Amino acid sequence: MNEEFKKLAAEKAVEEIESGMVVGLGSGSTVFYAIQKLAQEIRTGNLLNIVAIASSIQTEKLANKLDIPLITFHDKQKIDVTIDGADEVDKYLNLIKGGGAAHLREKILVQASDKFIVVIDDSKLSNKLGEKWAVPVEVIKFASPVISSFIESINGEPNLRTYESGIPVLTDEGNYIIDANFGVIQNPFELAEKLENRAGIVEHGLFLRLSSKVIVAGQDGIKILEK
Amino acid sequence: MNEEFKKLAAEKAVEEIESGMVVGLGSGSTVFYAIQKLAQEIRTGNLLNIVAIASSIQTEKLANKLDIPLITFHDKQKIDVTIDGADEVDKYLNLIKGGGAAHLREKILVQASDKFIVVIDDSKLSNKLGEKWAVPVEVIKFASPVISSFIESINGEPNLRTYESGIPVLTDEGNYIIDANFGVIQNPFELAEKLENRAGIVEHGLFLRLSSKVIVAGQDGIKILEK
């Protein structure tokens, strides 16, 4: 993928931000271009009175380095616009997220946001969710083996995410990630409901009916998908 | 409440346990009578080859002290019977739990169980859930203020649970508890779905369609409610 187009798409997303807004900052490589652009707009005075909420420790560090003023949900409980990436996007703008293990905080931001702008490159587009990615499921450690059994019982293949050393990946909240492969997902809403009903699952990576707009970077430039 | 009848009800619940079973142990004062009775049955050889999974650190300590062999979900992913208390029980045997801040692990046990036996005294019986208790909602710290706003938006009154010192109560998983008062709950299933759909809520205290049997201790002895 042409990094120049990814950057262009991320910068396009920043056009949604207006002075005085509370901005949600997602995580991952594409979003980092947006964060850099946002910092530049603040620095040059094009955007005034911006405050932001970070979705991960990594994003928090970058925003601090670039002098973007950060707040928490103790300060504001509503976000105007959140910009974030995705691992897979279907034609209804439903998403799979969580490749970076940050989907719990990302979904908290998105559900508190008026607008959610997704930035991806076109390798992330699918006809149906599950064609390319398993569903990342954040689980509390105590429940991890029983959630694996549960995922098998609903015809998924559970894989506890580990580092190369074999040690389980820990999220910012200290939980495990199980990558649950359901193959091509015929009904993501039904699957989401099953996962949400189960205690021990802190959050799954299906983001359904949450995106306002998807900005896609491809070989020939950017295109915008809207509901 | 007559402690003698509470003890009798808890002991009645232990009759559901057979040799060779995996037993789930809930938390709280009534359940502790059941744990003591179970320990006695093991000690006297009336029940053989019992292993148990504990729902809280407090229960784990008591079980260890009484020489009940404990395992984790790494050893077994299925429980034969779980015995636990409840804070409020309606006529359909739906429950509110979480007064002891242990409802997350308790629900994990119950959802992995073939049978769930509830032991209460009759002060816990209600016509409809919410008459006596708010719904305890375990939330990750990061999201606590935004979940309070969300609870208000669905007509609940959120109260962050604190110790007398004013410091927030921490669960065994290191999360906060918001006691969400919705008044009398007309449709607990609809409410549960709303809460489950929201990222940042780790688990709510509504236990719906999960109880197999409720054993109630009253002034005149015990009575059994079944579906």
XYZ file of C-alpha atoms in Angstrom:
454
model
C 0.000 0.000 0.000
C 1.112 3.480 -0.863
C 1.817 5.215 2.450
C 1.153 8.547 0.721
C -2.516 7.624 0.116
C -2.939 6.308 3.662
C -1.662 9.655 4.875
C -4.023 11.472 2.525
C -7.001 9.485 3.810
C -6.071 10.163 7.423
C -5.714 13.858 6.676
C -9.091 13.846 4.941
C -10.596 12.522 8.185
C -9.154 15.451 10.118
C -11.264 17.786 7.943
C -14.259 16.586 9.994
C -12.818 18.276 13.073
C -13.869 21.832 13.912
C -12.560 24.287 16.499
C -13.930 23.672 20.011
C -14.509 19.965 19.488
C -13.800 17.011 21.766
C -11.941 14.489 19.576
C -11.574 10.741 20.130
C -8.231 9.357 19.001
C -8.082 5.723 17.931
C -4.975 3.580 17.667
C -2.789 2.088 14.984
C -0.569 3.137 12.092
C -3.161 4.860 9.871
C -4.610 6.855 12.763
C -1.149 8.114 13.635
C -1.125 10.109 10.392
C -4.392 11.710 11.511
C -2.945 12.505 14.921
C 0.058 14.154 13.297
C -2.189 16.212 11.011
C -4.385 17.223 13.961
C -1.310 18.350 15.899
C -0.223 20.435 12.923
C -3.653 22.083 12.623
C -3.549 22.973 16.326
C 0.041 24.230 16.101
C -0.698 26.476 13.136
C -3.859 27.826 14.752
C -6.226 26.402 12.130
C -8.041 24.510 14.896
C -8.659 26.211 18.238
C -9.782 24.855 21.629
C -9.423 21.204 20.734
C -9.278 18.587 23.479
C -8.828 14.874 22.841
C -9.415 11.512 24.558
C -6.950 8.709 23.775
C -7.970 5.091 23.216
C -4.653 3.514 24.188
C -1.476 4.132 26.106
C 0.402 4.228 22.776
C -1.887 6.961 21.406
C -1.683 8.878 24.673
C 2.105 8.954 24.401
C 2.032 10.188 20.809
C -0.555 12.891 21.585
C 1.489 14.089 24.547
C 4.610 14.239 22.420
C 2.773 16.322 19.816
C 1.207 18.681 22.401
C -2.402 17.692 21.717
C -4.309 18.566 24.937
C -5.677 15.353 26.435
C -8.624 14.999 28.781
C -10.414 11.977 30.266
C -14.067 10.984 30.601
C -13.997 12.640 34.010
C -13.818 15.975 32.156
C -16.266 15.304 29.301
C -18.640 12.407 28.702
C -19.439 13.262 25.071
C -17.090 13.173 22.071
C -17.860 15.109 18.886
C -15.847 13.009 16.468
C -13.654 9.923 16.811
C -11.150 8.900 14.147
C -9.958 5.307 14.120
C -8.839 2.491 11.848
C -10.321 -0.991 11.360
C -9.115 -4.468 10.446
C -12.050 -5.397 8.216
C -14.964 -3.383 6.818
C -18.051 -4.748 5.062
C -20.322 -2.957 2.599
C -22.697 -1.879 5.382
C -19.750 -0.120 7.129
C -19.725 -2.699 9.912
C -16.255 -3.420 11.247
C -13.965 -5.917 12.882
C -11.432 -4.237 15.156
C -9.002 -5.417 17.795
C -5.919 -6.470 15.857
C -4.037 -4.059 18.079
C -5.803 -5.325 21.228
C -7.242 -1.842 21.886
C -10.853 -2.418 20.795
C -12.325 -2.174 24.299
C -11.307 1.444 24.858
C -11.864 2.212 21.177
C -15.489 1.044 21.415
C -15.998 3.063 24.603
C -14.893 6.163 22.670
C -16.995 5.366 19.618
C -20.176 4.735 21.623
C -19.691 8.114 23.316
C -19.180 9.879 19.945
C -21.580 11.814 17.727
C -19.529 10.900 14.652
C -17.159 8.012 13.993
C -14.830 8.380 11.002
C -13.009 5.201 9.962
C -9.757 5.376 7.992
C -8.453 2.273 6.204
C -6.599 1.135 3.130
C -8.557 -0.878 0.584
C -7.042 -4.229 1.610
C -9.448 -4.066 4.593
C -12.633 -4.137 2.503
C -14.659 -7.373 2.498
C -17.941 -8.506 1.135
C -18.763 -10.057 4.523
C -17.019 -9.762 7.874
C -14.894 -12.746 8.794
C -13.520 -13.271 5.298
C -10.140 -11.956 6.410
C -10.104 -11.656 10.185
C -11.084 -13.576 13.274
C -13.110 -11.646 15.874
C -10.848 -10.455 18.719
C -12.540 -11.134 22.053
C -11.147 -9.532 25.219
C -11.710 -11.854 28.185
C -10.895 -11.763 31.869
C -8.127 -14.230 32.694
C -10.220 -16.225 35.171
C -12.746 -17.073 32.437
C -10.385 -17.615 29.520
C -10.637 -21.451 29.259
C -14.412 -21.474 29.693
C -14.861 -18.752 27.062
C -12.762 -20.831 24.649
C -15.178 -23.724 25.212
C -18.114 -21.393 24.717
C -16.687 -20.127 21.400
C -16.328 -23.738 20.223
C -19.945 -24.387 21.234
C -21.099 -21.647 18.847
C -18.923 -23.023 16.007
C -15.931 -20.738 16.397
C -12.275 -21.649 16.633
C -10.688 -19.914 19.633
C -7.012 -18.949 19.672
C -5.521 -17.318 22.731
C -3.333 -14.490 21.406
C 0.271 -14.820 22.550
C 3.584 -13.126 21.955
C 6.207 -15.136 20.057
C 7.508 -16.314 23.418
C 4.164 -18.029 24.027
C 3.165 -15.662 26.836
C -0.429 -14.402 26.450
C -0.839 -10.846 25.164
C -2.200 -8.529 27.879
C -4.498 -5.617 27.010
C -4.199 -2.141 28.567
C -6.827 -3.371 31.053
C -4.840 -6.483 31.965
C -7.074 -8.953 30.141
C -6.409 -11.673 27.534
C -7.409 -11.676 23.856
C -8.974 -14.730 22.221
C -9.086 -14.500 18.414
C -12.328 -16.274 17.570
C -12.472 -17.510 13.998
C -16.078 -17.988 12.863
C -15.237 -18.108 9.148
C -17.429 -15.827 7.027
C -20.011 -14.316 9.398
C -23.506 -14.541 7.929
C -25.214 -12.577 10.707
C -22.867 -10.372 12.733
C -25.723 -8.993 14.888
C -26.730 -12.451 16.060
C -23.099 -13.296 16.811
C -22.577 -10.025 18.714
C -25.606 -10.737 20.880
C -24.340 -14.208 21.784
C -20.935 -12.821 22.736
C -22.409 -9.923 24.741
C -24.643 -12.238 26.703
C -21.682 -14.212 27.996
C -20.048 -13.214 31.296
C -16.256 -13.131 31.165
C -16.211 -11.540 27.703
C -15.272 -7.940 28.393
C -15.647 -6.801 24.793
C -15.686 -8.253 21.264
C -14.294 -6.633 18.132
C -17.531 -6.380 16.116
C -18.400 -2.691 15.638
C -21.899 -2.742 14.194
C -23.936 0.270 13.056
C -21.364 2.602 14.599
C -19.447 4.088 11.631
C -20.573 7.426 10.174
C -18.126 7.392 7.284
C -15.273 5.232 5.978
C -12.358 6.865 4.145
C -10.532 4.317 2.010
C -7.028 4.750 0.605
C -6.305 2.768 -2.566
C -3.792 2.644 -5.422
C -5.643 5.426 -7.239
C -6.302 7.781 -4.344
C -9.029 7.926 -1.729
C -12.718 7.170 -1.789
C -15.415 7.793 0.792
C -18.092 5.311 1.840
C -21.131 6.683 3.593
C -24.285 5.167 4.956
C -34.205 -13.694 59.788
C -33.767 -16.934 61.664
C -30.198 -18.057 60.974
C -31.309 -21.635 61.646
C -33.642 -21.595 58.631
C -31.018 -19.969 56.407
C -28.683 -22.777 57.375
C -31.402 -25.358 56.689
C -32.022 -23.889 53.206
C -28.312 -23.899 52.394
C -28.017 -27.502 53.553
C -31.023 -28.430 51.420
C -29.136 -27.062 48.397
C -26.189 -29.353 49.123
C -28.528 -32.338 48.622
C -28.306 -31.555 44.879
C -24.624 -32.498 44.906
C -23.588 -36.062 44.052
C -20.226 -37.816 44.275
C -17.902 -37.065 41.363
C -19.415 -33.669 40.619
C -17.739 -30.367 39.787
C -19.368 -27.825 42.127
C -19.533 -24.054 41.708
C -19.334 -22.127 44.957
C -20.979 -18.710 45.116
C -20.295 -16.002 47.662
C -21.983 -14.427 50.660
C -23.296 -15.342 54.083
C -26.005 -17.828 53.075
C -23.723 -19.712 50.729
C -21.163 -20.080 53.482
C -23.555 -22.416 55.302
C -23.675 -24.511 52.128
C -19.898 -24.546 51.877
C -19.641 -25.720 55.479
C -22.179 -28.466 54.868
C -20.368 -29.558 51.692
C -17.081 -29.736 53.609
C -18.762 -31.903 56.226
C -20.170 -34.272 53.593
C -16.710 -34.639 52.051
C -15.065 -35.148 55.440
C -17.499 -37.849 56.500
C -17.193 -39.629 53.146
C -20.822 -39.073 52.142
C -19.606 -37.283 49.008
C -16.585 -38.630 47.118
C -14.417 -37.119 44.368
C -15.814 -33.618 44.634
C -13.921 -30.700 43.129
C -15.069 -27.089 43.334
C -14.549 -23.743 41.580
C -14.759 -20.609 43.741
C -16.465 -17.385 42.646
C -14.481 -15.024 44.868
C -11.277 -14.702 46.818
C -13.333 -14.820 50.028
C -14.952 -18.123 49.040
C -11.604 -19.519 47.920
C -10.159 -18.836 51.368
C -13.065 -20.503 53.168
C -12.952 -23.552 50.885
C -9.221 -23.915 51.420
C -9.654 -23.666 55.165
C -12.314 -26.396 55.071
C -10.234 -28.690 52.788
C -12.621 -28.592 49.825
C -10.469 -29.442 46.769
C -10.458 -26.427 44.458
C -9.773 -26.405 40.732
C -9.925 -23.665 38.080
C -11.451 -23.437 34.612
C -8.088 -24.591 33.274
C -8.911 -28.022 34.740
C -12.624 -28.262 33.868
C -14.808 -26.028 31.710
C -18.132 -27.496 32.832
C -19.734 -27.298 36.275
C -22.440 -29.754 37.358
C -24.113 -27.609 39.986
C -23.511 -24.109 41.331
C -24.950 -22.915 44.646
C -25.218 -19.187 45.239
C -27.317 -16.512 46.920
C -29.119 -13.513 45.408
C -30.137 -10.008 46.431
C -33.566 -10.025 44.819
C -35.646 -12.781 43.184
C -38.817 -12.354 41.139
C -41.596 -14.887 40.551
C -39.969 -16.074 37.303
C -36.790 -16.915 39.281
C -34.885 -14.059 37.656
C -32.349 -12.456 39.979
C -30.446 -9.334 40.875
C -26.986 -10.129 42.223
C -23.863 -8.148 42.963
C -24.444 -6.711 46.442
C -21.152 -8.360 47.345
C -19.456 -7.100 44.153
C -18.769 -10.683 43.029
C -21.433 -11.040 40.316
C -18.970 -11.131 37.408
C -17.268 -14.347 38.488
C -20.552 -15.679 39.845
C -22.193 -15.298 36.418
C -19.208 -16.952 34.733
C -19.747 -19.963 37.012
C -23.502 -20.025 36.522
C -23.288 -19.839 32.707
C -20.879 -22.798 32.775
C -23.228 -24.827 35.020
C -25.781 -27.505 34.234
C -27.770 -26.585 37.359
C -27.909 -23.365 39.351
C -29.412 -23.597 42.848
C -30.207 -20.263 44.515
C -30.452 -19.996 48.301
C -32.113 -16.945 49.894
C -34.208 -15.829 52.800
C -37.736 -14.644 52.028
C -36.882 -10.939 52.433
C -35.296 -11.226 48.951
C -38.545 -12.108 47.153
C -40.131 -9.413 44.962
C -43.004 -9.183 42.590
C -40.727 -7.431 40.082
C -36.967 -6.902 40.072
C -35.863 -3.438 41.119
C -38.423 -3.082 43.899
C -35.691 -3.502 46.491
C -32.320 -3.290 44.765
C -30.447 -1.250 42.219
C -28.656 -3.221 39.484
C -24.925 -3.521 40.273
C -22.911 -2.809 37.135
C -19.199 -3.658 37.058
C -17.335 -1.149 34.883
C -13.747 -0.584 33.884
C -12.337 2.512 35.592
C -11.512 4.322 32.346
C -15.198 4.261 31.320
C -16.813 4.924 34.692
C -17.978 8.545 34.086
C -19.263 7.811 30.591
C -21.178 4.746 31.789
C -22.803 6.894 34.489
C -24.001 9.259 31.726
C -25.226 6.297 29.710
C -27.217 4.949 32.670
C -28.859 8.364 33.071
C -29.704 8.356 29.364
C -31.714 5.150 29.829
C -33.508 6.569 32.874
C -31.385 5.056 35.593
C -29.778 6.738 38.573
C -26.077 5.794 38.764
C -24.220 5.635 42.071
C -20.548 4.771 42.148
C -20.144 2.324 45.047
C -17.630 3.559 47.617
C -16.334 2.536 50.998
C -17.267 4.788 53.924
C -14.004 6.645 53.323
C -15.309 7.690 49.912
C -12.796 5.539 48.020
C -14.449 3.507 45.218
C -14.994 -0.195 45.916
C -12.745 -2.387 43.756
C -13.889 -5.798 42.538
C -11.661 -8.901 42.520
C -10.914 -7.943 38.879
C -9.889 -4.391 39.811
C -13.002 -2.705 38.383
C -15.554 -0.267 39.846
C -19.201 -0.950 40.705
C -21.966 1.469 39.711
C -25.285 0.726 41.435
C -27.818 1.639 38.769
C -31.268 2.349 40.157
C -33.945 1.913 37.487
C -36.852 1.723 39.957
C -39.189 -1.213 39.337
C -37.928 -2.934 36.174
C -40.792 -3.656 33.775
C -38.687 -5.555 31.229
C -35.422 -6.926 32.612
C -34.518 -8.595 29.293
C -34.665 -5.315 27.402
C -32.588 -3.626 30.109
C -30.011 -6.431 30.089
C -29.595 -6.109 26.332
C -28.973 -2.362 26.573
C -26.359 -2.858 29.265
C -24.650 -5.728 27.414
C -24.403 -3.702 24.233
C -22.376 -0.992 25.953
C -18.575 -1.189 25.966
C -17.019 -0.478 29.354
C -19.687 -2.447 31.224
C -17.907 -5.655 32.176
C -20.991 -7.303 33.690
C -24.371 -6.370 35.124
C -26.155 -8.031 38.022
C -29.269 -9.227 36.178
C -29.299 -13.049 36.125
C -32.127 -13.920 33.747
C -33.373 -17.419 32.900
C -30.395 -18.937 34.700
C -31.824 -20.354 37.970
C -32.861 -24.005 38.105
C -34.320 -23.831 41.600
C -34.668 -21.294 44.414
C -34.641 -22.492 48.032
C -36.248 -19.909 50.312
C -35.829 -19.762 54.079
C -38.706 -18.109 55.948
C -40.143 -17.834 59.449
C -41.931 -21.151 59.045
C -39.189 -23.192 57.433
C -38.071 -23.577 53.847
C -39.914 -23.632 50.562
C -38.722 -24.475 47.076
C -39.499 -22.509 43.919
C -39.022 -24.266 40.615
C -39.577 -23.287 37.019
